[in-house]
Every structure is written in structure tokens, then in C-alpha cells.
PDB file of C-alpha atoms in Angstrom:
ATOM      1  CA  MET A   1     119.745 137.959 105.147  1.00 36.00           C
ATOM      2  CA  ASN A   2     117.447 140.849 104.201  1.00 34.00           C
ATOM      3  CA  ASP A   3     118.828 140.961 100.676  1.00 35.00           C
ATOM      4  CA  THR A   4     117.485 137.579  99.563  1.00 33.00           C
ATOM      5  CA  HIS A   5     114.691 138.762  97.284  1.00 32.00           C
ATOM      6  CA  ASP A   6     114.482 137.798  93.654  1.00 33.00           C
ATOM      7  CA  THR A   7     111.793 137.594  91.024  1.00 31.00           C
ATOM      8  CA  HIS A   8     112.037 133.841  90.475  1.00 32.00           C
ATOM      9  CA  ASP A   9     108.480 132.520  90.468  1.00 35.00           C
ATOM     10  CA  THR A  10     108.217 129.520  92.790  1.00 36.00           C
ATOM     11  CA  ASP A  11     104.574 130.269  93.499  1.00 36.00           C
ATOM     12  CA  THR A  12     102.255 128.302  91.240  1.00 36.00           C
ATOM     13  CA  GLY A  13      99.163 130.484  91.595  1.00 38.00           C
ATOM     14  CA  THR A  14      97.882 132.739  88.854  1.00 33.00           C
ATOM     15  CA  ASP A  15      98.303 135.721  91.170  1.00 45.00           C
ATOM     16  CA  SER A  16     101.984 135.125  91.919  1.00 58.00           C
ATOM     17  CA  ARG A  17     103.027 138.510  90.491  1.00 60.00           C
ATOM     18  CA  ASP A  18     100.719 140.288  92.949  1.00 67.00           C
ATOM     19  CA  SER A  19     102.097 138.117  95.763  1.00 76.00           C
ATOM     20  CA  HIS A  20     105.673 138.964  94.815  1.00 81.00           C
ATOM     21  CA  ASP A  21     104.788 142.672  94.626  1.00 91.00           C
ATOM     22  CA  THR A  22     103.247 142.422  98.119  1.00 94.00           C
ATOM     23  CA  TYR A  23     106.365 140.591  99.371  1.00 95.00           C
ATOM     24  CA  GLU A  24     108.627 143.313  97.947  1.00 95.00           C
ATOM     25  CA  LYS A  25     106.409 146.044  99.464  1.00 96.00           C
ATOM     26  CA  LEU A  26     106.651 144.365 102.889  1.00 97.00           C
ATOM     27  CA  VAL A  27     110.438 143.941 102.781  1.00 97.00           C
ATOM     28  CA  ALA A  28     110.873 147.562 101.647  1.00 97.00           C
ATOM     29  CA  LEU A  29     108.659 148.760 104.527  1.00 98.00           C
ATOM     30  CA  LEU A  30     110.551 146.682 107.104  1.00 98.00           C
ATOM     31  CA  ASP A  31     113.914 147.898 105.760  1.00 98.00           C
ATOM     32  CA  GLU A  32     112.762 151.520 105.651  1.00 98.00           C
ATOM     33  CA  ARG A  33     111.612 151.350 109.273  1.00 98.00           C
ATOM     34  CA  GLY A  34     114.723 149.493 110.485  1.00 98.00           C
ATOM     35  CA  ALA A  35     112.771 146.464 111.712  1.00 98.00           C
ATOM     36  CA  ALA A  36     114.518 143.477 113.260  1.00 97.00           C
ATOM     37  CA  TYR A  37     113.522 140.590 110.985  1.00 98.00           C
ATOM     38  CA  ARG A  38     114.816 137.525 109.177  1.00 97.00           C
ATOM     39  CA  VAL A  39     113.723 136.033 105.860  1.00 97.00           C
ATOM     40  CA  ILE A  40     113.363 132.254 106.036  1.00 97.00           C
ATOM     41  CA  GLU A  41     113.267 130.270 102.799  1.00 96.00           C
ATOM     42  CA  HIS A  42     111.537 126.877 102.912  1.00 96.00           C
ATOM     43  CA  ALA A  43     109.572 124.385 100.850  1.00 95.00           C
ATOM     44  CA  PRO A  44     106.268 125.870  99.635  1.00 95.00           C
ATOM     45  CA  GLU A  45     103.686 125.492 102.406  1.00 93.00           C
ATOM     46  CA  GLY A  46     100.632 127.495 103.477  1.00 90.00           C
ATOM     47  CA  GLY A  47      99.265 125.449 106.387  1.00 92.00           C
ATOM     48  CA  THR A  48     100.085 126.985 109.772  1.00 93.00           C
ATOM     49  CA  GLU A  49     101.053 123.729 111.490  1.00 94.00           C
ATOM     50  CA  ALA A  50     103.144 122.407 108.602  1.00 95.00           C
ATOM     51  CA  VAL A  51     104.994 125.666 107.939  1.00 96.00           C
ATOM     52  CA  SER A  52     105.663 126.168 111.663  1.00 96.00           C
ATOM     53  CA  ALA A  53     107.363 122.750 111.693  1.00 95.00           C
ATOM     54  CA  LEU A  54     109.450 123.733 108.643  1.00 94.00           C
ATOM     55  CA  ARG A  55     110.497 126.985 110.329  1.00 96.00           C
ATOM     56  CA  GLY A  56     111.194 125.235 113.657  1.00 95.00           C
ATOM     57  CA  HIS A  57     109.122 127.224 116.162  1.00 96.00           C
ATOM     58  CA  GLU A  58     106.131 126.745 118.447  1.00 96.00           C
ATOM     59  CA  LEU A  59     102.704 127.017 116.856  1.00 96.00           C
ATOM     60  CA  ALA A  60     101.822 129.853 119.271  1.00 97.00           C
ATOM     61  CA  GLN A  61     104.512 132.010 117.582  1.00 98.00           C
ATOM     62  CA  ALA A  62     102.912 131.724 114.129  1.00 98.00           C
ATOM     63  CA  ALA A  63     100.588 134.459 112.908  1.00 98.00           C
ATOM     64  CA  LYS A  64      97.398 132.971 111.475  1.00 96.00           C
ATOM     65  CA  CYS A  65      95.929 135.674 109.224  1.00 97.00           C
ATOM     66  CA  ILE A  66      92.332 135.485 108.036  1.00 96.00           C
ATOM     67  CA  ILE A  67      90.037 138.103 106.552  1.00 98.00           C
ATOM     68  CA  ALA A  68      86.564 138.418 108.036  1.00 98.00           C
ATOM     69  CA  MET A  69      83.554 140.213 106.573  1.00 98.00           C
ATOM     70  CA  VAL A  70      81.237 141.947 109.029  1.00 98.00           C
ATOM     71  CA  LYS A  71      77.792 143.214 108.066  1.00 97.00           C
ATOM     72  CA  ILE A  72      76.634 146.241 110.000  1.00 96.00           C
ATOM     73  CA  GLY A  73      72.932 146.652 109.397  1.00 89.00           C
ATOM     74  CA  LYS A  74      71.557 145.925 105.940  1.00 89.00           C
ATOM     75  CA  LYS A  75      73.824 148.060 103.788  1.00 91.00           C
ATOM     76  CA  GLU A  76      77.285 148.377 105.335  1.00 95.00           C
ATOM     77  CA  LYS A  77      80.065 145.780 105.113  1.00 96.00           C
ATOM     78  CA  ARG A  78      83.479 146.016 106.768  1.00 97.00           C
ATOM     79  CA  PHE A  79      86.503 143.802 106.321  1.00 98.00           C
ATOM     80  CA  ALA A  80      88.975 142.945 109.061  1.00 98.00           C
ATOM     81  CA  LEU A  81      92.325 141.231 108.775  1.00 98.00           C
ATOM     82  CA  VAL A  82      92.233 139.143 111.938  1.00 98.00           C
ATOM     83  CA  VAL A  83      95.587 137.859 113.224  1.00 98.00           C
ATOM     84  CA  VAL A  84      95.724 135.218 115.944  1.00 98.00           C
ATOM     85  CA  PRO A  85      98.377 132.826 117.279  1.00 98.00           C
ATOM     86  CA  GLY A  86      98.717 129.632 115.232  1.00 97.00           C
ATOM     87  CA  ASP A  87      97.447 127.450 118.070  1.00 97.00           C
ATOM     88  CA  ARG A  88      94.204 129.440 118.399  1.00 97.00           C
ATOM     89  CA  ARG A  89      91.054 129.983 116.353  1.00 97.00           C
ATOM     90  CA  ILE A  90      89.456 133.266 115.370  1.00 97.00           C
ATOM     91  CA  ASP A  91      86.566 134.192 117.620  1.00 98.00           C
ATOM     92  CA  LEU A  92      84.087 135.434 115.023  1.00 97.00           C
ATOM     93  CA  ALA A  93      81.589 136.459 117.712  1.00 97.00           C
ATOM     94  CA  ALA A  94      84.219 138.756 119.241  1.00 98.00           C
ATOM     95  CA  VAL A  95      84.950 140.302 115.836  1.00 98.00           C
ATOM     96  CA  LYS A  96      81.229 140.839 115.230  1.00 98.00           C
ATOM     97  CA  ALA A  97      80.873 142.491 118.657  1.00 98.00           C
ATOM     98  CA  LEU A  98      83.828 144.848 118.039  1.00 97.00           C
ATOM     99  CA  TYR A  99      82.024 146.263 115.018  1.00 97.00           C
ATOM    100  CA  GLY A 100      78.503 146.101 116.431  1.00 97.00           C
ATOM    101  CA  GLY A 101      77.766 143.843 113.497  1.00 97.00           C
ATOM    102  CA  THR A 102      74.659 141.880 112.655  1.00 96.00           C
ATOM    103  CA  TYR A 103      76.504 139.084 110.812  1.00 96.00           C
ATOM    104  CA  VAL A 104      80.100 137.905 110.436  1.00 98.00           C
ATOM    105  CA  SER A 105      81.797 135.316 108.236  1.00 97.00           C
ATOM    106  CA  PHE A 106      85.100 134.616 106.600  1.00 97.00           C
ATOM    107  CA  ALA A 107      85.511 136.666 103.432  1.00 97.00           C
ATOM    108  CA  SER A 108      85.355 134.711 100.190  1.00 96.00           C
ATOM    109  CA  PRO A 109      88.793 133.596  98.949  1.00 94.00           C
ATOM    110  CA  GLU A 110      88.533 136.007  95.989  1.00 95.00           C
ATOM    111  CA  ILE A 111      87.786 139.034  98.172  1.00 96.00           C
ATOM    112  CA  ALA A 112      90.378 138.018 100.786  1.00 96.00           C
ATOM    113  CA  GLU A 113      93.100 137.633  98.151  1.00 95.00           C
ATOM    114  CA  GLU A 114      92.191 140.943  96.511  1.00 95.00           C
ATOM    115  CA  LEU A 115      92.310 142.832  99.836  1.00 96.00           C
ATOM    116  CA  ALA A 116      95.480 141.082 101.024  1.00 95.00           C
ATOM    117  CA  GLY A 117      97.381 141.277  97.744  1.00 94.00           C
ATOM    118  CA  SER A 118      98.343 137.614  98.091  1.00 94.00           C
ATOM    119  CA  ARG A 119      96.711 134.238  98.054  1.00 91.00           C
ATOM    120  CA  SER A 120      95.255 132.301 100.940  1.00 89.00           C
ATOM    121  CA  GLY A 121      97.975 130.709 103.050  1.00 90.00           C
ATOM    122  CA  THR A 122     100.302 133.657 102.441  1.00 94.00           C
ATOM    123  CA  ILE A 123      98.278 136.571 103.837  1.00 96.00           C
ATOM    124  CA  LEU A 124     100.466 139.009 105.765  1.00 96.00           C
ATOM    125  CA  PRO A 125      99.681 140.420 109.219  1.00 98.00           C
ATOM    126  CA  PHE A 126      99.895 143.866 107.554  1.00 97.00           C
ATOM    127  CA  SER A 127      97.189 145.754 105.697  1.00 96.00           C
ATOM    128  CA  PHE A 128      98.169 147.612 102.547  1.00 95.00           C
ATOM    129  CA  ASP A 129      94.506 148.249 101.653  1.00 96.00           C
ATOM    130  CA  GLU A 130      92.538 151.061 103.317  1.00 95.00           C
ATOM    131  CA  ARG A 131      89.378 148.907 103.274  1.00 96.00           C
ATOM    132  CA  LEU A 132      91.013 146.354 105.568  1.00 97.00           C
ATOM    133  CA  GLU A 133      91.320 147.035 109.313  1.00 97.00           C
ATOM    134  CA  LEU A 134      94.044 145.109 111.147  1.00 98.00           C
ATOM    135  CA  LEU A 135      92.955 143.314 114.353  1.00 98.00           C
ATOM    136  CA  VAL A 136      95.619 141.420 116.301  1.00 98.00           C
ATOM    137  CA  ASP A 137      95.142 139.190 119.315  1.00 98.00           C
ATOM    138  CA  PRO A 138      97.415 140.277 122.211  1.00 98.00           C
ATOM    139  CA  ASP A 139      98.569 136.688 122.843  1.00 97.00           C
ATOM    140  CA  LEU A 140     100.554 136.709 119.576  1.00 98.00           C
ATOM    141  CA  LEU A 141     102.454 139.814 120.675  1.00 97.00           C
ATOM    142  CA  GLU A 142     103.601 138.255 123.971  1.00 97.00           C
ATOM    143  CA  HIS A 143     106.475 136.574 122.142  1.00 96.00           C
ATOM    144  CA  PRO A 144     109.639 138.585 121.375  1.00 97.00           C
ATOM    145  CA  GLU A 145     109.184 137.655 117.716  1.00 97.00           C
ATOM    146  CA  PHE A 146     106.605 135.859 115.618  1.00 98.00           C
ATOM    147  CA  TYR A 147     106.538 134.182 112.208  1.00 98.00           C
ATOM    148  CA  PHE A 148     104.380 134.424 109.101  1.00 97.00           C
ATOM    149  CA  ASN A 149     104.379 133.522 105.424  1.00 95.00           C
ATOM    150  CA  ALA A 150     105.543 136.583 103.545  1.00 93.00           C
ATOM    151  CA  ALA A 151     102.950 136.789 100.734  1.00 94.00           C
ATOM    152  CA  ARG A 152     104.668 133.703  99.304  1.00 94.00           C
ATOM    153  CA  LEU A 153     104.408 130.019 100.105  1.00 94.00           C
ATOM    154  CA  ASP A 154     108.208 129.609  99.983  1.00 95.00           C
ATOM    155  CA  ARG A 155     109.282 132.526 102.198  1.00 95.00           C
ATOM    156  CA  SER A 156     108.520 133.464 105.753  1.00 97.00           C
ATOM    157  CA  ILE A 157     109.500 136.312 108.007  1.00 98.00           C
ATOM    158  CA  ALA A 158     110.484 136.189 111.666  1.00 98.00           C
ATOM    159  CA  LEU A 159     109.693 139.693 112.936  1.00 98.00           C
ATOM    160  CA  SER A 160     110.233 141.476 116.235  1.00 98.00           C
ATOM    161  CA  SER A 161     106.847 141.886 117.914  1.00 98.00           C
ATOM    162  CA  ALA A 162     107.786 145.359 119.170  1.00 98.00           C
ATOM    163  CA  ASP A 163     108.771 146.483 115.668  1.00 98.00           C
ATOM    164  CA  TYR A 164     105.572 144.986 114.276  1.00 98.00           C
ATOM    165  CA  ARG A 165     103.419 146.980 116.711  1.00 98.00           C
ATOM    166  CA  SER A 166     105.285 150.168 115.844  1.00 98.00           C
ATOM    167  CA  ILE A 167     105.129 149.692 112.065  1.00 98.00           C
ATOM    168  CA  ALA A 168     101.733 148.031 111.504  1.00 98.00           C
ATOM    169  CA  GLU A 169      99.922 149.926 114.296  1.00 97.00           C
ATOM    170  CA  PRO A 170      97.304 147.170 114.688  1.00 98.00           C
ATOM    171  CA  ARG A 171      94.156 147.399 116.765  1.00 98.00           C
ATOM    172  CA  VAL A 172      94.978 144.945 119.570  1.00 98.00           C
ATOM    173  CA  GLU A 173      91.872 143.093 120.730  1.00 98.00           C
ATOM    174  CA  ARG A 174      91.017 139.680 122.125  1.00 98.00           C
ATOM    175  CA  VAL A 175      89.892 137.972 118.884  1.00 98.00           C
ATOM    176  CA  SER A 176      90.950 134.374 119.473  1.00 97.00           C
ATOM    177  CA  THR A 177      89.625 131.347 121.234  1.00 95.00           C
ATOM    178  CA  ASP A 178      91.207 128.009 122.122  1.00 90.00           C
ATOM    179  CA  GLY A 179      91.585 125.694 119.142  1.00 66.00           C
TER     180      GLY A 179
END
């Protein structure tokens, strides 16, 4: 099932080429590293609850990926790709504390999409941009595998949690709170 990539554009966004490039980069990385994963094709959907229903798994097994902006003092800004289980919310106060920040918010959609290489609703739990640190809540990694949109609204990946940790090398921190 790993050979199901094409260049057919089912994404309607203006940045679909970037999204497809990010999708291809992800699949190549997973193949190169011998990861245990499956590509799941489905109707275009970016909402965590709706896409989890399409894929047929518990919400807790979905990776919700959001980019946060943390201000550290008056001049420094850091960006974090925060990944939490689909049934949880990001704990912005925890993210702020991890960086010793003075302010934290969600990054603007334009900045998030630039850093992620894909549009909102399709952001991967992988960082391909050196400006973006990857923070993952440990509760997501308790499952043998988890699911995420693969830089496209019409494709998802089910990935071994152990392979994910080995390949993505995320900073694992408690960054979620109950929904």
C-alpha cells in the first residue's frame, strides 16, 4: 500500500503543490527508514473528529498538530509544532513554560502553513523546517500506532508509534489538557 502516491491534485488549496511535495517527502522518509505504516485514502477532510470517523479509529489515536508561537522576552520568537491526541487540547501554558516564554499563541495560519509545508488540517507530526521544534504529548505515543492527515486532506497515514519516535525524534512533554 506504500506505492499509492500520484500527482493528481484533489486538494483545492492554492498551496496544493507544496502539500504534495511535503507528502512525497514524508513517504520517502518513512520508506527510507523502513517504518511500519499504511496510507489511507478517504474523502477530503481536515477536522480531527470527522477524519477519525472516516479512518475508523478512536479519537485518542489521532495526532492533532498545531503550531504555536512563543515569545521569549521582547525580541525572540520560537515556533513549536505541538502534537496531542485528538481527544485532548493543547495546553498553551505548558508550552509557554517549556520555553520560559512571556507570551504564547497559535501561529497565524500563514506562518503555520509556511513552516509546516502544508495547509491547516493537514499538518504533519514531523518537522521539515529547522525553525520548528517538535513537541509531542506522551499520551499519543501510548498507542501501538496513531493516525494523521499526510499533508493532504484526502490521505492519511497510520504509523507505528515506535517508528515515529525513532524517525522524528520528538521532544516528548506533557503539552495537552482534557478537551
